[in-house]
Amino acid sequence: MIALIQNKSRLRLMAMVMLGLSWIWTMYLQGILSGTLAFGAYTMGFFSLVVLLWPYRYFQWKQLTVILLLSLFFELFVF
């Protein structure tokens, strides 16, 4: 676990791969629309990790700005 924390780019890639696989698997099990809506719920859970990890200074302001803009884009234009 400590090795993953030290290599943040590898950890981010693993998190994105797992999130993408969960989206594909949910779309396969529940259909395209239900899977996409479930993925939206998973994404909201993922973004709540930002709140939980902030006291540990895991994220920086630039990263949080990008996450905020992406979440606003998905909320307003995709969903």
JSON list of C-alpha atoms in Angstrom, two decimals, residues 43 46-47 50-51 59-77:
[
{"chain": "A", "resi": 43, "resn": "THR", "atom": "CA", "xyz": [-18.83, 8.68, -9.87]},
{"chain": "A", "resi": 46, "resn": "PHE", "atom": "CA", "xyz": [-15.72, 8.61, -6.19]},
{"chain": "A", "resi": 47, "resn": "PHE", "atom": "CA", "xyz": [-15.88, 12.38, -5.93]},
{"chain": "A", "resi": 50, "resn": "VAL", "atom": "CA", "xyz": [-12.00, 13.92, -2.51]},
{"chain": "A", "resi": 51, "resn": "VAL", "atom": "CA", "xyz": [-13.72, 15.18, 0.61]},
{"chain": "A", "resi": 59, "resn": "PHE", "atom": "CA", "xyz": [-5.03, 16.26, -3.79]},
{"chain": "A", "resi": 60, "resn": "GLN", "atom": "CA", "xyz": [-3.78, 19.68, -4.84]},
{"chain": "A", "resi": 61, "resn": "TRP", "atom": "CA", "xyz": [-5.81, 22.73, -5.84]},
{"chain": "A", "resi": 62, "resn": "LYS", "atom": "CA", "xyz": [-5.18, 22.25, -9.56]},
{"chain": "A", "resi": 63, "resn": "GLN", "atom": "CA", "xyz": [-6.41, 18.67, -9.42]},
{"chain": "A", "resi": 64, "resn": "LEU", "atom": "CA", "xyz": [-9.50, 19.68, -7.46]},
{"chain": "A", "resi": 65, "resn": "THR", "atom": "CA", "xyz": [-10.28, 22.38, -10.02]},
{"chain": "A", "resi": 66, "resn": "VAL", "atom": "CA", "xyz": [-10.10, 19.85, -12.85]},
{"chain": "A", "resi": 67, "resn": "ILE", "atom": "CA", "xyz": [-12.29, 17.42, -10.91]},
{"chain": "A", "resi": 68, "resn": "LEU", "atom": "CA", "xyz": [-14.82, 20.17, -10.22]},
{"chain": "A", "resi": 69, "resn": "LEU", "atom": "CA", "xyz": [-14.97, 21.22, -13.88]},
{"chain": "A", "resi": 70, "resn": "LEU", "atom": "CA", "xyz": [-15.32, 17.61, -15.05]},
{"chain": "A", "resi": 71, "resn": "SER", "atom": "CA", "xyz": [-18.09, 16.90, -12.58]},
{"chain": "A", "resi": 72, "resn": "LEU", "atom": "CA", "xyz": [-19.94, 20.06, -13.62]},
{"chain": "A", "resi": 73, "resn": "PHE", "atom": "CA", "xyz": [-19.60, 19.07, -17.27]},
{"chain": "A", "resi": 74, "resn": "PHE", "atom": "CA", "xyz": [-20.95, 15.59, -16.64]},
{"chain": "A", "resi": 75, "resn": "GLU", "atom": "CA", "xyz": [-23.76, 16.87, -14.44]},
{"chain": "A", "resi": 76, "resn": "LEU", "atom": "CA", "xyz": [-24.92, 19.58, -16.82]},
{"chain": "A", "resi": 77, "resn": "PHE", "atom": "CA", "xyz": [-24.32, 18.12, -20.27]}
]
